[in-house]
């Protein structure tokens, strides 16, 4: 009894239309009833044979399927064979309104013939066809070039046992291990023993042994992996190794971003982990932008997430002490820091990603900001605005006094100090030369990182090119450059960002903002609606390169959430230099 109406093996039609498979099997998990099972392009349809037509029919979306395998019965007397398909569809959470991916297994018994081998072959044919249909990506509309991980897929999972609340290992065994096996991915667990261990491991690893490097930790461990790869002689090839991230830390911004790019609803904690595990199993690989960062000491490194100065960097560092509360540490840190808000003096310049109009636009004050919607707001700019109406309880709790300025250098500054000159143009023409100089300077210090030349950046001790935009104001609350959408698991700082858009999404908040307005911005950031607050001190620009020169003697800069040396810093984006397993 062969009910197939199909072509021999749909796997020959990967890029064409998958042929339909049809069969009648026993559904082992749901009541051991006889079912008709049909496989179409993106759906597996199971219909109880006993029920009246239209009833007892369940349709499984193969986009939710991570794998399918065939096997013999455990009992030798059993001539039947089996195939199990593993789905992780979004389902409503118990006792809640939210949605999360939840595991669902479908197992069928095949008993078409007396011969157990023939049954196993048939089960294998189904398993292959289901796998094949499950890993055929839908046509993309976003124009991004995707590739797929091969199967079976050899994955090095680097796990930091101390990340987050110290539960990464149990998170792996509870949520990830089985899912990877179902998806025919073979994980090799590498548990890091100390800081920079992951960096050393990937610097020395034989990368031909691995199809992907995945980290289960916070963003900090991926920062090590990226830079370890960029320290290799073969960096150009090494950085093409697909990278994956599973959230196990307290700062899981890239994981939250990947979840967003896949079109899934915003998730936290273990639900985010399951969603990222699912995306890893699906194995779609897309370009990853990396930002080359240069420090005054000559150090160079690569960043995949963010560069922050002022408020955001302070929160990042200070909230380390609340890491026991997990991802909520950033919210807690934000409230604490709002209570003692600081203004930082410095200079900011950037190269816009898109052509910007006139020369006047290139010297940018808050009045020239494209997000200043009302000219009347400018008048209040230099005064510390009084707290506005928001949440008076929050405000009084944070004693809304004047904002502290830690900089004694404030009055000695002159904006003309940073004005570009003719010499800058030469600098631009010699950009690649300069990048080489910079690299040589870097090699005299501890920097081992290699990588492409930064053709947009002049040396840090020379002025920026004249076609860069210079911000004339010098009092900043924060400067935040983002190249992924989330700043932490629950802060959607750059809703427009995509992992391979070739763009740095630059935000800065100038002095003059009230605490209440700043709090409102951060509360709005949970949904990514902070630009809609129309805060006149908040500016958003899409840029390719930037330079930041802090003038306040004390402060902090973080890159990907890790503290780096404080001082002048500049950066340029390299679109699609790496590869990311995303959705
Ligand atoms: P979290 O988001 O919880 O901060 P991260 O992945 O960012 O987690 O890791 C925090 C820091 O811990 C990183 O700087 C990383 O280099 C370091 N680290 C990695 N492995 C270990 C280890 N075994 N013990 C201590 N620190 C480690
Ligand atoms: Mg971290």
Coordinates of C-alpha atoms and ligand atoms in Angstrom, one line a residue:
X1 CA 0.0 0.0 0.0
X2 CA 1.8 3.0 -1.2
X3 CA -0.3 6.1 -1.2
X4 CA 2.3 8.5 -2.4
X5 CA 1.4 10.7 -5.2
X6 CA 4.8 12.3 -5.2
X7 CA 8.0 12.5 -7.1
X8 CA 10.8 10.3 -5.8
X9 CA 12.6 12.6 -3.5
X10 CA 11.7 16.2 -2.9
X11 CA 15.3 17.0 -1.8
X12 CA 16.2 17.2 -5.4
X13 CA 13.9 20.2 -5.7
X14 CA 15.4 22.5 -3.0
X15 CA 14.8 25.6 -5.0
X16 CA 11.7 24.5 -6.8
X17 CA 8.3 23.4 -5.6
X18 CA 8.4 20.6 -3.1
X19 CA 6.3 17.8 -4.3
X20 CA 3.3 16.7 -2.2
X21 CA 3.7 13.7 0.0
X22 CA 0.6 11.9 1.3
X23 CA 0.4 8.9 3.7
X24 CA -1.7 7.3 6.4
X25 CA 0.0 6.7 9.7
X26 CA -0.7 6.3 13.4
X27 CA -0.3 9.5 15.4
X28 CA 1.7 8.2 18.3
X29 CA 1.6 11.2 20.6
X30 CA -2.1 12.3 20.2
X31 CA -4.2 9.3 21.1
X32 CA -2.6 6.7 18.8
X33 CA -5.3 7.4 16.2
X34 CA -5.0 6.8 12.5
X35 CA -4.3 9.9 10.5
X36 CA -3.9 11.1 7.0
X37 CA -0.7 13.1 6.7
X38 CA 0.1 15.4 3.9
X39 CA 3.2 17.5 3.3
X40 CA 2.8 20.6 1.1
X41 CA 5.1 23.5 0.5
X42 CA 5.2 25.0 3.9
X43 CA 2.7 22.9 5.9
X44 CA 2.3 19.5 7.4
X45 CA -1.4 18.7 7.6
X46 CA -2.6 16.0 9.9
X47 CA -6.2 14.8 9.8
X48 CA -7.8 12.2 12.0
X49 CA -9.3 9.6 9.7
X50 CA -12.2 8.7 12.1
X51 CA -13.5 12.2 12.4
X52 CA -15.9 13.8 9.9
X53 CA -14.3 15.9 7.2
X54 CA -12.9 19.2 8.3
X55 CA -12.8 18.1 12.0
X56 CA -9.7 16.9 13.8
X57 CA -7.5 18.6 11.2
X58 CA -4.3 20.3 12.4
X59 CA -1.9 22.3 10.2
X60 CA 1.7 22.7 11.2
X61 CA 3.7 25.5 9.7
X62 CA 7.1 24.1 8.6
X63 CA 8.6 27.5 9.3
X64 CA 8.3 26.5 12.9
X65 CA 10.0 23.1 12.4
X66 CA 13.6 22.7 13.5
X67 CA 14.0 19.1 12.3
X68 CA 12.7 15.6 11.7
X69 CA 14.2 12.2 12.2
X70 CA 13.3 8.6 11.4
X71 CA 13.9 5.6 13.7
X72 CA 13.1 2.0 14.3
X73 CA 10.8 0.9 17.1
X74 CA 12.5 0.0 20.4
X75 CA 10.9 -3.4 20.4
X76 CA 12.5 -5.9 18.0
X77 CA 9.1 -7.5 17.4
X78 CA 7.8 -4.1 16.1
X79 CA 8.1 -4.1 12.3
X80 CA 6.9 -0.5 12.1
X81 CA 9.2 2.5 11.8
X82 CA 8.7 6.0 13.1
X83 CA 9.3 9.6 12.2
X84 CA 9.2 12.6 14.6
X85 CA 9.0 16.2 13.6
X86 CA 9.9 19.0 16.1
X87 CA 8.0 22.2 16.0
X88 CA 8.4 25.4 18.1
X89 CA 5.4 27.5 17.2
X90 CA 4.4 30.7 19.0
X91 CA 1.7 29.9 21.5
X92 CA -0.1 31.9 24.1
X93 CA 1.6 31.6 27.4
X94 CA -0.3 30.0 30.2
X95 CA -2.1 32.6 32.3
X96 CA -0.8 35.5 30.3
X97 CA -1.4 37.6 27.2
X98 CA 2.1 37.2 25.7
X99 CA 3.2 34.7 23.1
X100 CA 6.3 32.5 23.3
X101 CA 7.8 29.6 21.3
X102 CA 6.8 26.3 22.8
X103 CA 7.9 22.8 21.8
X104 CA 5.5 20.5 20.0
X105 CA 6.5 17.0 18.8
X106 CA 4.6 15.1 16.2
X107 CA 5.5 11.4 15.9
X108 CA 4.0 8.9 13.4
X109 CA 4.3 5.2 13.0
X110 CA 4.8 3.8 9.5
X111 CA 3.6 0.3 8.9
X112 CA 3.1 0.1 5.2
X113 CA 4.8 -3.2 4.7
X114 CA 5.7 -6.4 6.6
X115 CA 9.4 -5.7 5.9
X116 CA 10.8 -3.4 8.7
X117 CA 13.4 -2.1 6.3
X118 CA 10.9 -0.9 3.8
X119 CA 9.0 0.9 6.6
X120 CA 12.2 2.5 7.9
X121 CA 13.0 3.6 4.3
X122 CA 9.6 5.2 4.0
X123 CA 9.9 6.9 7.4
X124 CA 13.3 8.2 6.3
X125 CA 11.8 9.5 3.1
X126 CA 9.3 11.5 5.0
X127 CA 11.8 12.8 7.5
X128 CA 14.0 14.0 4.7
X129 CA 11.1 15.6 2.9
X130 CA 9.9 17.4 6.0
X131 CA 13.5 18.6 6.8
X132 CA 13.9 19.8 3.3
X133 CA 10.7 21.7 3.3
X134 CA 11.4 23.1 6.7
X135 CA 14.8 24.6 5.8
X136 CA 13.7 26.1 2.5
X137 CA 13.6 29.8 3.5
X138 CA 10.7 31.9 2.3
X139 CA 11.5 34.4 -0.4
X140 CA 12.9 37.5 1.2
X141 CA 11.5 40.9 0.7
X142 CA 14.2 42.8 2.7
X143 CA 16.9 42.4 0.0
X144 CA 19.4 40.8 2.5
X145 CA 21.6 38.0 1.2
X146 CA 21.1 35.0 3.3
X147 CA 22.9 31.6 3.4
X148 CA 22.2 28.5 5.4
X149 CA 24.2 26.4 7.8
X150 CA 25.0 22.9 6.5
X151 CA 23.6 19.8 8.2
X152 CA 24.8 18.1 10.3
X153 CA 26.2 21.3 11.6
X154 CA 29.2 21.4 13.9
X155 CA 28.9 24.1 16.5
X156 CA 31.3 25.3 19.1
X157 CA 29.2 26.6 22.0
X158 CA 31.3 28.9 24.2
X159 CA 29.6 29.3 27.6
X160 CA 30.5 31.7 30.4
X161 CA 29.3 30.0 33.6
X162 CA 29.5 33.3 35.5
X163 CA 27.4 35.3 33.1
X164 CA 24.1 36.8 34.2
X165 CA 22.9 35.1 37.4
X166 CA 25.4 32.2 36.9
X167 CA 22.9 29.9 35.3
X168 CA 24.2 29.6 31.7
X169 CA 25.1 25.9 32.1
X170 CA 21.6 24.9 33.3
X171 CA 20.0 27.1 30.7
X172 CA 21.9 25.1 28.1
X173 CA 20.8 21.7 29.3
X174 CA 17.2 22.8 30.0
X175 CA 16.4 24.7 26.8
X176 CA 19.1 24.3 24.1
X177 CA 20.7 20.8 24.1
X178 CA 17.7 18.8 23.0
X179 CA 16.6 21.4 20.4
X180 CA 20.0 21.4 18.8
X181 CA 20.0 17.5 18.6
X182 CA 16.5 17.7 17.0
X183 CA 17.9 20.1 14.4
X184 CA 20.9 17.8 13.6
X185 CA 23.3 20.3 15.0
X186 CA 26.2 18.8 17.0
X187 CA 27.2 21.1 19.8
X188 CA 30.6 20.9 21.5
X189 CA 30.4 22.8 24.8
X190 CA 33.4 24.9 25.8
X191 CA 33.1 26.4 29.3
X192 CA 35.3 29.5 29.7
X193 CA 37.5 29.6 32.8
X194 CA 38.4 33.3 33.0
X195 CA 38.1 36.6 31.2
X196 CA 39.6 36.5 27.7
X197 CA 39.6 32.7 27.6
X198 CA 37.1 32.7 24.7
X199 CA 39.3 35.2 22.9
X200 CA 42.3 32.9 23.3
X201 CA 40.4 29.8 22.2
X202 CA 39.1 31.3 18.9
X203 CA 42.4 32.9 18.2
X204 CA 44.0 29.5 18.2
X205 CA 41.1 27.3 17.0
X206 CA 41.2 25.2 13.8
X207 CA 38.2 26.8 12.3
X208 CA 37.8 24.2 9.5
X209 CA 36.4 22.0 12.3
X210 CA 33.5 24.3 12.9
X211 CA 30.4 25.5 11.0
X212 CA 29.5 28.1 13.6
X213 CA 30.8 29.7 16.8
X214 CA 27.9 30.2 19.2
X215 CA 28.2 31.9 22.6
X216 CA 25.8 31.3 25.5
X217 CA 26.5 34.3 27.7
X218 CA 26.0 38.1 27.6
X219 CA 27.3 40.4 24.8
X220 CA 30.7 40.6 26.6
X221 CA 31.7 37.1 25.5
X222 CA 30.9 37.7 21.9
X223 CA 33.0 40.8 22.0
X224 CA 35.9 38.5 23.0
X225 CA 35.1 36.1 20.2
X226 CA 34.9 38.8 17.5
X227 CA 38.2 40.3 18.5
X228 CA 39.9 36.9 18.9
X229 CA 38.9 36.2 15.3
X230 CA 40.2 39.6 14.2
X231 CA 43.6 38.9 15.9
X232 CA 44.3 35.9 13.6
X233 CA 46.6 36.0 10.7
X234 CA 43.7 34.6 8.6
X235 CA 41.2 37.2 10.0
X236 CA 39.6 37.8 6.6
X237 CA 38.5 34.2 6.4
X238 CA 38.1 33.7 10.2
X239 CA 35.6 36.5 10.6
X240 CA 33.4 34.8 8.0
X241 CA 32.7 32.0 10.4
X242 CA 29.0 32.3 11.2
X243 CA 28.5 33.6 14.8
X244 CA 25.5 32.9 16.9
X245 CA 24.3 34.2 20.3
X246 CA 22.1 32.6 23.0
X247 CA 21.2 35.0 25.8
X248 CA 22.6 33.8 29.1
X249 CA 24.0 37.0 30.5
X250 CA 22.6 40.2 32.0
X251 CA 23.3 42.2 28.9
X252 CA 21.7 40.3 26.0
X253 CA 21.3 43.1 23.4
X254 CA 22.3 41.2 20.3
X255 CA 20.0 38.3 21.2
X256 CA 17.1 40.7 21.6
X257 CA 18.0 42.3 18.3
X258 CA 18.1 39.0 16.4
X259 CA 14.8 38.1 17.9
X260 CA 13.4 41.4 16.6
X261 CA 14.9 41.0 13.1
X262 CA 13.2 37.6 12.8
X263 CA 9.8 39.3 13.2
X264 CA 9.1 37.8 16.6
X265 CA 7.4 39.7 19.4
X266 CA 9.7 41.2 22.0
X267 CA 10.7 38.5 24.5
X268 CA 12.7 38.4 27.7
X269 CA 14.6 35.8 29.7
X270 CA 14.2 32.1 28.9
X271 CA 11.6 32.9 26.3
X272 CA 14.1 35.0 24.4
X273 CA 16.6 32.1 24.9
X274 CA 14.2 29.6 23.3
X275 CA 13.5 32.0 20.4
X276 CA 17.2 32.5 19.8
X277 CA 17.8 28.7 20.1
X278 CA 15.1 28.2 17.5
X279 CA 16.7 30.8 15.1
X280 CA 20.1 29.0 15.6
X281 CA 18.5 25.7 14.6
X282 CA 17.0 27.3 11.5
X283 CA 20.5 28.3 10.6
X284 CA 19.9 31.4 8.4
X285 CA 23.1 33.4 8.1
X286 CA 23.1 37.1 7.3
X287 CA 25.8 39.8 7.1
X288 CA 27.0 41.3 10.3
X289 CA 28.4 44.9 10.4
X290 CA 31.4 45.4 12.5
X291 CA 32.7 48.7 13.7
X292 CA 36.4 49.3 13.9
X293 CA 37.2 51.4 17.0
X294 CA 40.5 53.4 17.6
X295 CA 41.6 54.7 20.9
X296 CA 44.1 57.5 21.7
X297 CA 46.6 54.9 23.0
X298 CA 46.7 53.4 19.5
X299 CA 44.6 50.4 20.4
X300 CA 42.1 49.1 17.8
X301 CA 39.3 46.6 18.3
X302 CA 36.1 45.6 16.6
X303 CA 32.6 46.2 18.0
X304 CA 29.3 44.6 17.0
X305 CA 26.8 46.4 19.2
X306 CA 27.3 49.9 20.6
X307 CA 29.6 52.6 21.7
X308 CA 28.5 54.8 24.6
X309 CA 29.7 57.8 26.5
X310 CA 28.0 59.6 29.4
X311 CA 24.8 58.5 30.9
X312 CA 24.5 55.1 29.1
X313 CA 28.1 54.1 29.8
X314 CA 27.8 55.1 33.4
X315 CA 24.7 53.0 33.8
X316 CA 26.3 50.1 32.1
X317 CA 29.3 50.1 34.5
X318 CA 27.6 51.1 37.7
X319 CA 24.8 48.5 37.2
X320 CA 27.4 45.7 37.3
X321 CA 26.9 45.7 41.0
X322 CA 23.2 44.8 40.5
X323 CA 23.9 41.8 38.2
X324 CA 22.1 39.5 40.5
X325 CA 18.8 41.0 39.3
X326 CA 19.6 40.0 35.7
X327 CA 18.5 42.1 32.8
X328 CA 16.6 44.5 35.2
X329 CA 20.0 45.8 36.3
X330 CA 19.9 48.5 33.5
X331 CA 16.5 49.9 34.6
X332 CA 17.7 50.0 38.2
X333 CA 21.0 51.6 37.1
X334 CA 19.1 54.2 35.0
X335 CA 17.0 55.3 38.0
X336 CA 20.0 55.6 40.2
X337 CA 22.0 57.6 37.7
X338 CA 19.1 59.9 36.9
X339 CA 19.2 61.0 40.5
X340 CA 22.8 62.3 40.0
X341 CA 22.7 63.3 36.4
X342 CA 25.9 64.7 34.9
X343 CA 26.8 66.9 31.9
X344 CA 29.9 65.9 30.1
X345 CA 31.9 68.3 28.0
X346 CA 33.3 67.1 24.7
X347 CA 33.3 67.3 20.9
X348 CA 31.5 65.1 18.6
X349 CA 31.9 64.8 14.8
X350 CA 30.6 62.3 12.3
X351 CA 30.3 61.4 8.7
X352 CA 26.6 61.2 7.7
X353 CA 25.6 58.0 6.0
X354 CA 23.5 59.9 3.5
X355 CA 24.3 63.1 1.6
X356 CA 23.4 66.1 3.6
X357 CA 22.5 69.4 2.0
X358 CA 24.6 72.5 2.5
X359 CA 27.8 73.4 4.2
X360 CA 25.9 75.1 7.0
X361 CA 24.4 71.8 7.9
X362 CA 27.8 70.4 8.6
X363 CA 28.3 72.5 11.6
X364 CA 25.4 71.3 13.6
X365 CA 23.9 72.8 16.7
X366 CA 20.6 71.8 18.2
X367 CA 18.9 74.3 16.1
X368 CA 20.0 72.5 13.0
X369 CA 18.9 69.1 14.3
X370 CA 16.4 67.5 12.0
X371 CA 14.5 66.3 15.1
X372 CA 13.9 69.8 16.5
X373 CA 10.4 70.4 15.4
X374 CA 9.7 73.7 17.1
X375 CA 12.0 76.6 17.1
X376 CA 10.6 77.9 20.4
X377 CA 12.3 75.0 22.1
X378 CA 15.7 76.4 21.3
X379 CA 15.3 79.3 23.7
X380 CA 15.3 76.9 26.7
X381 CA 18.3 75.1 25.5
X382 CA 21.1 76.5 27.7
X383 CA 19.1 76.6 30.9
X384 CA 18.4 73.5 32.9
X385 CA 14.8 73.0 32.1
X386 CA 12.5 72.5 35.1
X387 CA 11.1 69.0 35.5
X388 CA 8.0 68.6 33.4
X389 CA 4.8 66.9 34.3
X390 CA 5.8 63.2 34.2
X391 CA 5.6 60.9 37.1
X392 CA 6.1 63.3 40.0
X393 CA 6.7 60.5 42.3
X394 CA 9.8 59.4 40.3
X395 CA 10.9 62.9 40.1
X396 CA 10.7 63.8 43.8
X397 CA 12.4 60.5 44.6
X398 CA 15.3 61.7 42.5
X399 CA 15.6 65.2 44.0
X400 CA 15.4 67.2 40.7
X401 CA 18.2 69.6 41.6
X402 CA 20.6 71.2 39.1
X403 CA 22.5 68.8 36.9
X404 CA 26.1 68.4 38.0
X405 CA 28.9 69.4 35.6
X406 CA 32.1 67.4 36.5
X407 CA 34.2 69.4 34.0
X408 CA 36.4 72.2 35.2
X409 CA 37.6 72.8 31.7
X410 CA 34.2 74.0 30.5
X411 CA 35.0 77.7 30.3
X412 CA 38.3 77.3 28.5
X413 CA 36.8 75.7 25.5
X414 CA 36.6 77.2 22.1
X415 CA 34.6 75.5 19.4
X416 CA 37.0 76.8 16.7
X417 CA 39.6 74.4 18.2
X418 CA 38.1 71.7 16.2
X419 CA 37.3 73.6 13.0
X420 CA 38.5 71.8 9.9
X421 CA 41.1 73.4 7.6
X422 CA 42.5 72.8 4.1
X423 CA 45.0 70.4 5.5
X424 CA 42.0 68.1 6.4
X425 CA 41.2 67.6 2.7
X426 CA 44.7 66.3 2.1
X427 CA 44.1 64.0 5.0
X428 CA 41.1 62.7 3.3
X429 CA 43.0 62.0 0.1
X430 CA 45.6 60.2 2.0
X431 CA 43.1 58.3 4.0
X432 CA 44.4 54.8 3.3
X433 CA 47.9 56.0 4.1
X434 CA 46.7 57.3 7.4
X435 CA 44.9 54.2 8.2
X436 CA 48.2 52.4 7.8
X437 CA 49.9 54.9 10.1
X438 CA 47.2 54.3 12.6
X439 CA 47.6 50.5 12.4
X440 CA 51.4 50.9 12.8
X441 CA 50.8 53.0 15.9
X442 CA 48.4 50.3 17.1
X443 CA 51.0 47.6 16.7
X444 CA 53.4 49.5 19.0
X445 CA 50.9 49.1 21.9
X446 CA 49.0 46.0 23.0
X447 CA 46.7 45.9 20.0
X448 CA 46.8 42.6 18.2
X449 CA 43.7 43.2 16.1
X450 CA 44.1 43.1 12.4
X451 CA 41.4 43.9 9.8
X452 CA 40.7 46.1 6.8
X453 CA 42.1 49.6 6.7
X454 CA 39.8 52.4 8.0
X455 CA 39.7 54.5 4.9
X456 CA 37.3 57.1 6.4
X457 CA 39.3 57.9 9.5
X458 CA 42.2 60.3 9.6
X459 CA 44.7 59.8 12.5
X460 CA 43.2 60.8 15.8
X461 CA 45.6 63.7 16.3
X462 CA 44.6 65.3 13.1
X463 CA 41.3 67.2 12.5
X464 CA 38.3 65.4 10.9
X465 CA 37.7 66.0 7.2
X466 CA 35.7 69.2 6.4
X467 CA 32.8 67.2 5.0
X468 CA 32.1 65.6 8.4
X469 CA 29.4 67.2 10.5
X470 CA 30.6 68.8 13.7
X471 CA 28.4 69.3 16.7
X472 CA 29.0 72.8 18.0
X473 CA 27.5 72.2 21.4
X474 CA 29.8 70.7 24.0
X475 CA 27.6 69.8 26.9
X476 CA 26.4 66.2 26.5
X477 CA 24.2 64.0 28.7
X478 CA 25.0 61.0 26.5
X479 CA 26.4 59.9 23.2
X480 CA 25.2 56.5 22.0
X481 CA 26.2 54.8 18.7
X482 CA 24.2 51.7 18.0
X483 CA 24.6 49.1 15.1
X484 CA 22.0 46.7 16.4
X485 CA 18.5 47.5 17.5
X486 CA 18.5 46.7 21.2
X487 CA 20.8 48.3 23.8
X488 CA 19.8 45.7 26.4
X489 CA 17.2 43.0 26.5
X490 CA 14.4 45.6 27.1
X491 CA 15.8 48.8 25.6
X492 CA 15.0 49.2 21.9
X493 CA 17.4 52.1 21.4
X494 CA 17.7 51.9 17.6
X495 CA 14.4 50.5 16.2
X496 CA 15.6 51.1 12.6
X497 CA 18.9 49.2 12.9
X498 CA 19.5 45.9 11.1
X499 CA 22.5 43.7 11.5
X500 CA 23.8 44.4 8.0
X501 CA 22.5 47.8 7.2
X502 CA 26.0 49.3 7.0
X503 CA 25.0 52.1 9.3
X504 CA 25.9 53.5 12.7
X505 CA 22.7 54.8 14.4
X506 CA 24.0 57.7 16.4
X507 CA 22.0 59.3 19.2
X508 CA 23.0 62.1 21.4
X509 CA 21.3 64.1 24.1
X510 CA 22.5 67.6 24.8
X511 CA 22.6 69.4 28.1
X512 CA 19.4 71.2 29.0
X513 CA 17.2 68.1 29.2
X514 CA 15.3 67.7 32.4
X515 CA 15.5 64.6 34.5
X516 CA 11.8 63.9 33.9
X517 CA 12.3 64.3 30.1
X518 CA 15.2 61.9 30.2
X519 CA 13.3 59.4 32.3
X520 CA 10.5 59.7 29.8
X521 CA 13.0 58.9 26.9
X522 CA 14.2 55.8 28.7
X523 CA 10.7 54.6 29.4
X524 CA 9.7 55.2 25.8
X525 CA 12.8 53.3 24.7
X526 CA 11.3 50.1 26.0
X527 CA 9.1 50.3 22.9
X528 CA 11.5 52.2 20.7
X529 CA 9.2 55.2 20.6
X530 CA 11.7 57.7 22.2
X531 CA 12.0 59.8 18.9
X532 CA 8.2 60.3 19.2
X533 CA 8.8 62.1 22.5
X534 CA 10.1 65.0 20.4
X535 CA 12.7 65.9 23.0
X536 CA 14.6 68.9 21.5
X537 CA 17.9 67.8 23.1
X538 CA 17.8 64.3 21.5
X539 CA 19.4 64.1 18.1
X540 CA 19.4 61.0 15.8
X541 CA 21.7 60.6 12.8
X542 CA 22.7 57.7 10.6
X543 CA 26.5 57.8 10.1
X544 CA 29.4 55.8 8.8
X545 CA 32.1 57.1 11.0
X546 CA 32.4 59.3 14.1
X547 CA 34.9 60.8 16.5
X548 CA 34.3 61.6 20.1
X549 CA 36.7 63.8 22.1
X550 CA 35.7 64.0 25.8
X551 CA 36.9 67.1 27.5
X552 CA 35.6 66.4 31.0
X553 CA 38.5 64.8 32.8
X554 CA 36.5 62.0 34.3
X555 CA 34.0 59.7 32.7
X556 CA 33.5 56.4 31.1
X557 CA 33.2 54.9 27.6
X558 CA 31.8 51.5 26.9
X559 CA 32.1 49.5 23.7
X560 CA 29.6 46.6 23.5
X561 CA 28.9 47.1 27.2
X562 CA 32.5 46.7 28.2
X563 CA 34.5 49.6 29.6
X564 CA 37.4 50.8 27.5
X565 CA 40.0 53.4 28.1
X566 CA 38.6 56.9 28.6
X567 CA 39.8 59.5 26.0
X568 CA 39.4 60.4 22.4
X569 CA 37.9 57.6 20.3
X570 CA 36.9 57.2 16.7
X571 CA 35.1 54.5 14.8
X572 CA 34.1 53.5 11.3
X573 CA 31.6 50.8 10.2
X574 CA 32.6 47.9 7.9
X575 CA 29.3 46.7 6.4
X576 CA 29.0 42.9 6.4
X577 CA 32.5 42.1 7.6
X578 CA 31.2 39.3 9.7
X579 CA 28.3 36.8 9.6
X580 CA 25.5 36.3 12.0
X581 CA 23.0 33.5 12.5
X582 CA 19.8 35.4 12.7
X583 CA 16.2 35.1 11.5
Ligands
LIG1 P1 27.0 39.5 31.3 O1 26.0 40.0 30.3 O2 26.4 38.8 32.4 O3 27.9 40.6 31.8 P2 29.1 38.6 29.6 O4 29.1 37.6 28.6 O5 29.1 40.0 29.1 O6 27.9 38.4 30.6 O7 30.4 38.4 30.5 C1 30.9 39.3 31.4 C2 32.4 39.2 31.4 O8 32.9 38.0 31.9 C3 33.1 39.4 30.1 O9 34.0 40.5 30.2 C4 33.8 38.1 29.9 O10 35.1 38.3 29.3 C5 34.1 37.6 31.3 N1 34.2 36.1 31.4 C6 34.1 35.2 30.5 N2 34.3 34.0 31.0 C7 34.5 34.1 32.4 C8 34.7 33.3 33.5 N3 34.7 31.9 33.3 N4 34.9 33.8 34.7 C9 34.8 35.1 34.8 N5 34.6 36.0 33.8 C10 34.4 35.5 32.6
LIG2 MG1 28.2 42.0 29.6

